[in-house]
Coordinates of C-alpha atoms and ligand atoms in Angstrom, one line a residue:
M1 CA 125.5 92.2 74.9
A2 CA 124.5 95.3 77.0
R3 CA 120.8 95.9 77.1
G4 CA 119.6 99.0 75.3
L5 CA 118.6 102.1 77.2
F6 CA 114.8 102.7 77.5
V7 CA 113.6 106.3 77.7
V8 CA 110.0 107.4 77.8
F9 CA 108.4 110.8 77.0
E10 CA 105.1 111.7 78.8
G11 CA 102.8 114.6 79.2
I12 CA 99.2 115.9 78.4
D13 CA 98.1 116.1 74.8
A14 CA 99.8 118.9 72.8
C15 CA 102.7 119.2 75.3
G16 CA 105.2 118.6 72.4
K17 CA 106.5 115.2 73.6
S18 CA 106.1 113.5 70.2
T19 CA 108.4 116.1 68.5
Q20 CA 111.0 115.8 71.2
A21 CA 110.8 112.0 71.4
R22 CA 111.2 111.6 67.6
R23 CA 114.2 114.0 67.6
V24 CA 116.0 112.3 70.5
A25 CA 115.4 108.8 68.9
H26 CA 116.9 110.1 65.6
D27 CA 119.9 111.8 67.3
R28 CA 120.7 108.8 69.5
G29 CA 120.2 106.0 66.9
A30 CA 117.3 104.7 69.0
R31 CA 114.1 103.0 67.9
F32 CA 111.2 105.4 68.2
V33 CA 108.0 103.7 69.4
F34 CA 104.6 105.1 70.6
E35 CA 101.5 104.0 72.5
P36 CA 98.7 103.3 71.9
G37 CA 98.8 101.7 68.4
D38 CA 102.4 100.9 67.3
T39 CA 101.7 97.3 66.1
V40 CA 99.2 95.8 63.7
L41 CA 97.1 94.6 66.7
G42 CA 97.7 98.0 68.5
A43 CA 96.5 100.0 65.5
Q44 CA 93.1 98.3 65.8
L45 CA 93.0 98.9 69.5
R46 CA 93.9 102.6 69.0
G47 CA 91.0 103.0 66.6
W48 CA 88.6 101.8 69.2
L49 CA 90.3 103.6 72.1
L50 CA 90.2 107.0 70.4
D51 CA 86.8 106.7 68.8
A52 CA 84.7 109.0 70.9
S53 CA 81.5 107.6 69.4
T54 CA 82.0 104.2 71.0
P55 CA 81.2 104.4 74.7
M56 CA 83.6 102.4 77.0
S57 CA 83.9 102.1 80.7
P58 CA 87.1 103.4 82.4
V59 CA 88.1 99.9 83.3
T60 CA 87.6 98.7 79.7
E61 CA 89.6 101.6 78.5
S62 CA 92.4 100.7 80.9
L63 CA 92.5 97.1 79.9
M64 CA 92.6 98.0 76.2
M65 CA 95.5 100.3 76.8
L66 CA 97.2 97.5 78.7
A67 CA 96.5 95.0 76.0
D68 CA 98.2 97.3 73.5
R69 CA 101.1 97.8 75.9
S70 CA 101.5 94.1 76.7
H71 CA 101.7 93.2 73.0
H72 CA 104.0 96.2 72.2
V73 CA 106.4 95.2 75.0
A74 CA 106.5 91.5 74.0
T75 CA 106.8 92.0 70.3
V76 CA 108.7 95.3 69.8
I77 CA 110.2 97.0 72.9
E78 CA 111.7 94.0 74.8
P79 CA 113.3 92.4 71.7
T80 CA 114.8 95.7 70.6
L81 CA 116.3 96.4 74.1
A82 CA 117.6 92.8 74.3
R83 CA 119.4 93.4 71.0
G84 CA 121.2 96.3 72.6
T85 CA 119.3 99.0 70.7
P86 CA 118.0 101.9 72.7
V87 CA 114.2 102.6 72.6
V88 CA 112.6 106.0 72.9
A89 CA 108.8 105.8 73.6
D90 CA 106.1 108.4 73.1
R91 CA 104.0 107.3 76.1
F92 CA 104.2 104.2 78.3
Y93 CA 102.6 103.0 81.5
A94 CA 102.7 106.4 83.3
S95 CA 100.1 107.4 80.7
T96 CA 97.7 104.8 82.0
L97 CA 98.3 105.8 85.6
A98 CA 97.8 109.5 84.7
Y99 CA 94.8 109.2 82.3
Q100 CA 92.9 106.2 83.6
G101 CA 94.1 106.4 87.2
Y102 CA 94.2 110.1 88.1
G103 CA 92.0 111.2 85.2
R104 CA 89.2 108.6 85.1
G105 CA 89.5 107.5 88.8
V106 CA 90.3 103.8 88.2
D107 CA 91.7 102.2 91.4
M108 CA 95.4 102.9 91.4
A109 CA 96.5 99.7 93.1
D110 CA 94.5 97.6 90.6
L111 CA 96.1 99.6 87.7
Q112 CA 99.6 99.1 89.1
A113 CA 99.0 95.3 89.4
A114 CA 97.6 95.1 85.9
T115 CA 100.4 97.2 84.6
D116 CA 103.0 94.9 86.2
L117 CA 101.3 92.0 84.4
A118 CA 101.4 93.9 81.1
I119 CA 105.0 95.0 81.2
G120 CA 106.6 92.1 82.9
G121 CA 109.4 94.1 84.5
C122 CA 110.2 96.2 81.4
R123 CA 110.6 99.7 83.0
P124 CA 112.2 102.8 81.6
A125 CA 115.6 104.1 82.9
M126 CA 114.2 107.6 82.6
T127 CA 110.9 109.3 82.0
V128 CA 110.9 112.8 80.6
L129 CA 107.7 114.7 81.6
I130 CA 107.0 117.7 79.3
D131 CA 104.8 119.8 81.5
I132 CA 102.3 122.4 80.2
D133 CA 99.2 123.8 81.7
V134 CA 95.8 122.9 80.3
D135 CA 95.0 126.4 78.9
T136 CA 98.2 126.4 76.9
A137 CA 97.4 122.9 75.6
N138 CA 94.0 124.0 74.5
E139 CA 95.4 126.9 72.6
R140 CA 97.7 124.7 70.7
R141 CA 95.2 122.0 69.9
A142 CA 93.3 121.9 66.7
R143 CA 89.6 122.0 67.8
S144 CA 88.3 119.9 64.9
A145 CA 87.5 116.2 65.1
E146 CA 88.4 115.6 68.8
D147 CA 89.0 112.1 70.0
R148 CA 87.8 110.4 73.2
F149 CA 90.5 112.1 75.3
E150 CA 90.7 115.4 73.6
S151 CA 87.0 115.8 74.0
A152 CA 87.2 115.3 77.8
D153 CA 86.8 118.4 79.9
A154 CA 89.5 120.7 81.3
A155 CA 89.1 119.2 84.8
F156 CA 90.0 115.8 83.4
H157 CA 93.2 117.1 81.8
D158 CA 94.0 119.0 85.0
R159 CA 93.8 115.8 87.0
V160 CA 96.0 114.1 84.4
R161 CA 98.6 116.9 84.6
E162 CA 98.6 116.8 88.4
G163 CA 99.0 113.1 88.3
Y164 CA 102.1 113.3 86.2
L165 CA 103.6 115.9 88.4
E166 CA 102.9 113.8 91.5
M167 CA 104.5 110.7 89.9
A168 CA 107.6 112.8 88.9
A169 CA 107.9 114.4 92.3
R170 CA 108.0 110.9 94.0
D171 CA 110.9 109.6 91.9
H172 CA 113.6 112.2 91.0
A173 CA 116.1 109.6 90.0
R174 CA 113.9 108.3 87.1
W175 CA 111.7 111.3 86.2
F176 CA 112.8 114.6 84.7
V177 CA 110.3 117.5 84.3
V178 CA 110.8 120.1 81.5
D179 CA 108.7 123.3 81.1
G180 CA 107.0 122.7 77.8
R181 CA 106.0 126.3 77.3
A182 CA 109.4 127.3 76.0
T183 CA 110.3 127.0 72.3
I184 CA 111.0 123.6 70.7
D185 CA 114.7 124.4 70.6
E186 CA 114.8 125.6 74.2
V187 CA 113.0 122.5 75.4
A188 CA 115.3 120.3 73.3
A189 CA 118.4 121.9 74.8
V190 CA 117.2 121.1 78.4
I191 CA 116.3 117.6 77.5
D192 CA 119.6 116.9 75.7
E193 CA 121.6 118.1 78.7
R194 CA 119.8 115.7 81.0
L195 CA 119.7 112.8 78.7
G196 CA 123.3 113.3 77.7
A197 CA 124.3 112.2 81.2
L198 CA 122.8 108.7 80.5
D199 CA 124.7 105.8 79.2
W200 CA 123.4 105.4 75.7
Ligands
TMP1 P1 98.7 110.2 71.6 O1 97.8 111.4 71.2 O2 99.9 110.6 72.4 O3 98.9 109.3 70.4 O4 97.8 109.4 72.6 C1 96.4 109.1 72.3 C2 95.6 109.3 73.5 O5 95.6 108.2 74.4 C3 96.1 110.5 74.4 O6 94.9 111.4 74.6 C4 96.4 109.9 75.7 C5 95.6 108.6 75.7 N1 96.3 107.5 76.5 C6 95.7 107.0 77.7 O7 94.6 107.5 78.1 N2 96.2 106.0 78.3 C7 97.4 105.4 77.9 O8 97.9 104.4 78.6 C8 98.0 105.8 76.7 C9 99.2 105.2 76.2 C10 97.4 106.9 76.0

């Protein structure tokens, strides 16, 4: 049986990727997944990861993200793809490279090596980056009850955004950048045109 297609949505907080990822998964009969926190173990990790009142070093943060991912790949993503069902993910390893690597400054080579260990060769066929500037993201976000990442300063989110754009620019075959400032329907149309060319 042919392996299912694996597509990932990435971007800074409030870029609109979750809405688009859920819609694409629904339209394509794919399984929608998200990180961090999409398993019983992951939900516990997500609680710690987002809780701004629990201090955590950047390396600890990275390893907890990777623990969530490793478990998610092994128990959900890989078995689903192996059954021939496509998977659409709201965040995957590029989030760790962008947030913990570019954002927090964790050594990129170390992060890549740890990521390889966590995902065991499970890589997306396509990553859709929904790009918005940090000011637009801030305007969209509810300011109440900010988590560990939402409460980071604008410079952090700028580094994350630039990191995403750099990764996308290095790999045009497997990354696709959409301007996330357009309306939901306009963004959807651009995404559907590009993803329609893939073998679902
Ligand atoms: P979410 O808001 O998309 O559910 O993600 C929760 C936060 O976790 C978001 O601010 C981005 C952050 N994050 C990382 O810092 N590294 C990662 O590897 C992942 C998956 C998420």
